[in-house]
Short mmCIF file of C-alpha atoms in Angstrom, two decimals:
data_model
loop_
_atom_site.label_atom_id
_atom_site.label_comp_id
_atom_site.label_asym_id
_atom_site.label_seq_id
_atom_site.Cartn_x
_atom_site.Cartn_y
_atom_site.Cartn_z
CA UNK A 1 0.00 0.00 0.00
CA UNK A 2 2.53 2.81 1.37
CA UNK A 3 4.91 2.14 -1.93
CA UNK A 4 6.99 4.88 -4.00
CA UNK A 5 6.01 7.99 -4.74
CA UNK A 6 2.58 7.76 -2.77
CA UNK A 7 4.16 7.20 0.28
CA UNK A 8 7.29 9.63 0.03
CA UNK A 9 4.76 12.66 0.57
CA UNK A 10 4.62 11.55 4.18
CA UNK A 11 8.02 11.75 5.01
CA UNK A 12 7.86 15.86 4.33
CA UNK A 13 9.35 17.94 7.07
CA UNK A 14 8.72 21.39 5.87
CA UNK A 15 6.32 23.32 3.33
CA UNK A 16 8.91 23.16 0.70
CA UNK A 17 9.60 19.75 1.29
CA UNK A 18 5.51 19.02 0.49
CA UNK A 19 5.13 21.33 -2.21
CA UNK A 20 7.70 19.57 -4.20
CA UNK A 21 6.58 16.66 -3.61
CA UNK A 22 2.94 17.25 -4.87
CA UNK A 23 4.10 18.81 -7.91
CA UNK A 24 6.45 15.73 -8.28
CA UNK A 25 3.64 13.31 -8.27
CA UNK A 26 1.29 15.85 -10.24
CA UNK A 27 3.74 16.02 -13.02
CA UNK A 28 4.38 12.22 -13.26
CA UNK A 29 0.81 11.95 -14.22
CA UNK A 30 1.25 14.49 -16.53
CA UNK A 31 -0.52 17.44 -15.12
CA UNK A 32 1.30 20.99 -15.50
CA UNK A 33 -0.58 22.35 -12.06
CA UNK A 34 -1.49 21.29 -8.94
CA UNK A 35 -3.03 22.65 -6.04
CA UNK A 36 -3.25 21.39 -2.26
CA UNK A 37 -5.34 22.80 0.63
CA UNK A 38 -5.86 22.52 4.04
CA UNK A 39 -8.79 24.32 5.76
CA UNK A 40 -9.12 24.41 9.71
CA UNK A 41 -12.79 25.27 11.10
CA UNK A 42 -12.18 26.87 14.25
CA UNK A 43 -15.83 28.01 14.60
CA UNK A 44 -18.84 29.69 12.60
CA UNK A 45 -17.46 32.16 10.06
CA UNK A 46 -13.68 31.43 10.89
CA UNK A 47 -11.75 29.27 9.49
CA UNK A 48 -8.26 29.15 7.96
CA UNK A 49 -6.82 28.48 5.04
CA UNK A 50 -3.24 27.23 4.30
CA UNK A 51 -2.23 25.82 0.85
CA UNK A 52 0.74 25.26 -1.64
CA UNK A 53 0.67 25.30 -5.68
CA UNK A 54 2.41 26.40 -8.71
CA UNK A 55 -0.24 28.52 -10.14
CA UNK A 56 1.64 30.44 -12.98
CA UNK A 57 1.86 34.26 -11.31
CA UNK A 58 -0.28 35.39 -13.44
CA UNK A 59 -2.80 33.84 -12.36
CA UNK A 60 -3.11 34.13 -9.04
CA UNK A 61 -5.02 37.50 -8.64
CA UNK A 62 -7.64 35.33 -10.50
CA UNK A 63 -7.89 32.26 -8.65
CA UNK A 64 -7.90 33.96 -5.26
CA UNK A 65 -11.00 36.06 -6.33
CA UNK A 66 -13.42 35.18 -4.01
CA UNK A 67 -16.55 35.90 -6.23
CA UNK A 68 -15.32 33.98 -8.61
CA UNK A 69 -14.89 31.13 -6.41
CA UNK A 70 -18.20 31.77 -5.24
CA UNK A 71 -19.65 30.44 -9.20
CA UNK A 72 -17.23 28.37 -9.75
CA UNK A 73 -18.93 25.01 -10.37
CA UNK A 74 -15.48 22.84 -9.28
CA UNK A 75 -15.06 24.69 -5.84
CA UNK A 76 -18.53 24.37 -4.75
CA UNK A 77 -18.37 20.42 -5.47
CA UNK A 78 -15.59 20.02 -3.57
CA UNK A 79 -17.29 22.02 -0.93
CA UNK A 80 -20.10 19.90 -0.47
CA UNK A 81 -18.67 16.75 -1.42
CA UNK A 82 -15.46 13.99 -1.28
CA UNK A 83 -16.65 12.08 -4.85
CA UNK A 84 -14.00 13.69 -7.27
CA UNK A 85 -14.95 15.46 -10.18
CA UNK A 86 -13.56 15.61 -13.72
CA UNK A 87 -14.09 18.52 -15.13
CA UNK A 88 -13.36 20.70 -18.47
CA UNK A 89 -15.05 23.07 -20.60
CA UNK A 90 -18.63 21.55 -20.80
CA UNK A 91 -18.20 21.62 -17.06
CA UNK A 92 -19.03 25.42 -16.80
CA UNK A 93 -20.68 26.21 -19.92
CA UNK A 94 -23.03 23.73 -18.51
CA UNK A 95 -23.63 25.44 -15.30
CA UNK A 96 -23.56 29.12 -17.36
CA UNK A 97 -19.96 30.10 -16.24
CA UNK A 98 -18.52 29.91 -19.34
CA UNK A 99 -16.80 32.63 -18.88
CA UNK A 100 -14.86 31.58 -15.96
CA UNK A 101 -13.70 28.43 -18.07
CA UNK A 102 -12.23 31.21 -20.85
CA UNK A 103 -10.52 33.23 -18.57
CA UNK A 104 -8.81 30.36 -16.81
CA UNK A 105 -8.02 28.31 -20.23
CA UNK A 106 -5.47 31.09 -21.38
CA UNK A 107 -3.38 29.96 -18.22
CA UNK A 108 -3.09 26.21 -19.09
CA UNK A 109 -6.70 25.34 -16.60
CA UNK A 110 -8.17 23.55 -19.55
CA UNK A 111 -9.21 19.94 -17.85
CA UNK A 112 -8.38 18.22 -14.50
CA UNK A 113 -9.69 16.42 -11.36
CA UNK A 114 -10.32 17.57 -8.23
CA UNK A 115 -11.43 16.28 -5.37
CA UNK A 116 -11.24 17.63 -0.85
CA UNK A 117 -11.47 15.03 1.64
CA UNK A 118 -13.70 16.38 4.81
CA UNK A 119 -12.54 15.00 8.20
CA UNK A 120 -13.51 14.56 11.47
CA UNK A 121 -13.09 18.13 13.63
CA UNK A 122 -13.57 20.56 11.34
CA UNK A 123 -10.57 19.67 9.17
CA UNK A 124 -10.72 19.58 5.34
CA UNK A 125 -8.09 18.82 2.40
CA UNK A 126 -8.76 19.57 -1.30
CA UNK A 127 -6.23 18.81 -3.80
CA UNK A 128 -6.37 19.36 -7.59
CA UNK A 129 -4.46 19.16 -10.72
CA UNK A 130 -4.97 20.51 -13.65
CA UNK A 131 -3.33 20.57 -17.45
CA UNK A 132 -4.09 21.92 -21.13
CA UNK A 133 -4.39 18.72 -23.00
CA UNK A 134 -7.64 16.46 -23.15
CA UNK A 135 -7.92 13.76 -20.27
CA UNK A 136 -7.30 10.19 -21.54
CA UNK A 137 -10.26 8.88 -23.36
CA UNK A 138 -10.33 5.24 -22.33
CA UNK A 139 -12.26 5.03 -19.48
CA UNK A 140 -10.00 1.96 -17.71
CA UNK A 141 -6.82 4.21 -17.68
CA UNK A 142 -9.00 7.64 -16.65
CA UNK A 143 -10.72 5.79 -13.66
CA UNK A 144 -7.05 4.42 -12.58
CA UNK A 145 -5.38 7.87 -12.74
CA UNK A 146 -8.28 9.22 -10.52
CA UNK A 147 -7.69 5.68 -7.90
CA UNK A 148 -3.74 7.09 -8.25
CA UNK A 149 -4.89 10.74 -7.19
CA UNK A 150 -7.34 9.95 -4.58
CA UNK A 151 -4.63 7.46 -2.64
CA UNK A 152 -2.04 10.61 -3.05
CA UNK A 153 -4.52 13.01 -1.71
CA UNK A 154 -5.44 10.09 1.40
CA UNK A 155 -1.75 10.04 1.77
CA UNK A 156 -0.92 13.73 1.42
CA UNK A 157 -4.00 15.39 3.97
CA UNK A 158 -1.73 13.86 7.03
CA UNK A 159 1.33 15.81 5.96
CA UNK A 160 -0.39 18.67 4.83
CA UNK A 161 -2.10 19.44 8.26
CA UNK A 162 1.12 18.45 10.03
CA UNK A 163 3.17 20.95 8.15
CA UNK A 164 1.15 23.58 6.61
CA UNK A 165 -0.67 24.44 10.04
CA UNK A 166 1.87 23.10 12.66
CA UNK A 167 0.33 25.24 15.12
CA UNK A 168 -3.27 22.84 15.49
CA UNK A 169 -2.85 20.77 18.73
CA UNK A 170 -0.96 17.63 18.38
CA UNK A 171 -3.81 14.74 19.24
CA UNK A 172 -3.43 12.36 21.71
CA UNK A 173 -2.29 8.61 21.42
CA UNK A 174 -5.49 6.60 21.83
CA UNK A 175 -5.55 3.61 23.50
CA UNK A 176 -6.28 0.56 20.75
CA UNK A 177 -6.65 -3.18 21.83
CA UNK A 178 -4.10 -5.00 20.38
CA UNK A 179 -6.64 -6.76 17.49
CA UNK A 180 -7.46 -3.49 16.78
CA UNK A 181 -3.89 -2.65 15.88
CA UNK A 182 -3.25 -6.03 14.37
CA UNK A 183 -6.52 -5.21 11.95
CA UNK A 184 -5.07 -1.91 11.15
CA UNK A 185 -1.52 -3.99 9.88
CA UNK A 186 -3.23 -6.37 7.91
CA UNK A 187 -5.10 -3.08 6.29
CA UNK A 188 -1.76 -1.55 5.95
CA UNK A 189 -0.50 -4.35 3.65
CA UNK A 190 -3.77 -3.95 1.42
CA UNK A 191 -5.78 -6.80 2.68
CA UNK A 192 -9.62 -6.35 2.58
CA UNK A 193 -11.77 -7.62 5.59
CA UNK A 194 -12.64 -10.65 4.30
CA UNK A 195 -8.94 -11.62 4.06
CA UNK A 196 -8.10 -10.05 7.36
CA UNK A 197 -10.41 -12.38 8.54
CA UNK A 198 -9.15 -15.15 7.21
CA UNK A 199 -5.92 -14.83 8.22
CA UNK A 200 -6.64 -14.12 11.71
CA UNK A 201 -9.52 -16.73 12.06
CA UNK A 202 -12.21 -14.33 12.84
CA UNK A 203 -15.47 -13.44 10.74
CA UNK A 204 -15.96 -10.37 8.36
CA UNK A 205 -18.19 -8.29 10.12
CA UNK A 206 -15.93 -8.86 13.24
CA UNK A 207 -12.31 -7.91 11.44
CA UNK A 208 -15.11 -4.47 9.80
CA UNK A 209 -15.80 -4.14 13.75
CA UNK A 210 -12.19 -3.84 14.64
CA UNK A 211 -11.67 -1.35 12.25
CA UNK A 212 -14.57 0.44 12.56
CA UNK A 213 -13.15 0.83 16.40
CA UNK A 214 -10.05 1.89 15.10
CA UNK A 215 -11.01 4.65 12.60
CA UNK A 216 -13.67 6.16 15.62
CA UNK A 217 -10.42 6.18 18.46
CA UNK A 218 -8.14 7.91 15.80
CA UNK A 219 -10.84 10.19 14.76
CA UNK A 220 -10.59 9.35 11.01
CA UNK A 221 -13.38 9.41 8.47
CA UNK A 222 -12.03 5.88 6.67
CA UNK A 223 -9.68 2.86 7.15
CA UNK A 224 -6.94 4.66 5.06
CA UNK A 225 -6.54 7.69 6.99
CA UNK A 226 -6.88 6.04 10.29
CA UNK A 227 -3.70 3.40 9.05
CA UNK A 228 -1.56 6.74 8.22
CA UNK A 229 -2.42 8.42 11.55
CA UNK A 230 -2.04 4.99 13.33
CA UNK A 231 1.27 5.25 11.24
CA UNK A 232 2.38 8.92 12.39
CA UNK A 233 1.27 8.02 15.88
CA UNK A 234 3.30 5.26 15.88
CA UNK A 235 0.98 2.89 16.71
CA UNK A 236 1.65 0.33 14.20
CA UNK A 237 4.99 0.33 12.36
#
């Protein structure tokens, strides 16, 4: 699971050192941009924002115009949802933004995927990347480049709120039973529930019990995020 280039993103110790390493894996699959945020909720009407790209500088007084955002069809997905969304052209001219489209096409924003993961405490991470050439066209090697960015983006919300807002509260170890942990290893190594089962001679719905445990105590909204944070913690090695 936690192989090559998905993985490395955890090992950042410093902003730089997790910007470069999104636009690493961003270029490899052959996007030009990328974009990575973390938002903190800290109550109603305040939250903060802290994010890294390589939006071209002349674009940046346009994609930090907050009316804009307001229409723009992408941002308010990703607002409201964690299902990533492909998007290009017919994406806004469909939703009568058209003009938005135009004005970001001249700066290479021509297609992407983007996609925010919402987690437990009022934390959120959206990550995008975007390029001026056509998405692939087959549908099998589309639907695996958008499996490769959601596991980067599982992978890369742990570093981002570690080091782009280092001043949130480290949490505290929670206390997990030891099949709890042993679930979470077998998860690690990419084995579904019926497998972990299997191997440690309980049912299913048992092993989906221990994780289920897990993910609640570690305060994670799925099995993935609550291996890295079990990870980070130092829980399971």
């Amino acid at each position: 699971m936690l192989q090559g280039g998905y993985a490395s993103v955890l090992q950042a110790r410093s902003r730089e050192d997790f910007r470069g390493e999104v636009v690493r894996f961003a270029q490899t699959l052959g996007f030009n941009t990328v974009s990575a945020l973390a938002v903190i909720d800290h109550g109603i009407g305040r939250s903060e924002f802290v994010y890294v790209d390589n939006t071209p500088a002349a674009f940046t007084q346009v994609s930090t115009d907050t009316a804009k955002m307001r229409r723009d069809p992408v941002m308010q997905h990703c607002r409201r949802q964690s299902i990533p969304i492909i998007w290009d052209q017919n994406t806004y001219t469909s939703q009568g933004v058209g003009e938005l489209w135009e004005e970001q096409a001249q700066f290479g924003y021509c297609t992407g995927v983007a996609l925010a993961l919402h987690l437990p405490e009022g934390r959120h991470f959206a990550f995008g990347v975007e390029r001026d050439k056509p998405l692939p066209s087959d549908r099998v090697e589309l639907t695996r480049l958008v499996a490769d960015l959601q596991l980067f983006a599982v992978m890369a919300q742990d570093a981002a709120l570690r080091v782009l807002a280092p001043s949130l509260p480290e949490l505290d170890r929670p206390a997990l039973t030891p099949r709890e942990l042993e679930v979470l290893r077998w998860t690690m190594d990419g084995k579904t529930a019926w497998e972990v089962g299997m191997i440690l001679g309980i049912s299913e719905r048992t092993a989906v019990l221990h994780v289920n445990n897990a993910m609640h105590k570690l305060g994670c909204a799925n099995k993935h995020q609550a291996v890295l944070k079990a990870l980070r913690l130092g829980l399971i090695q």
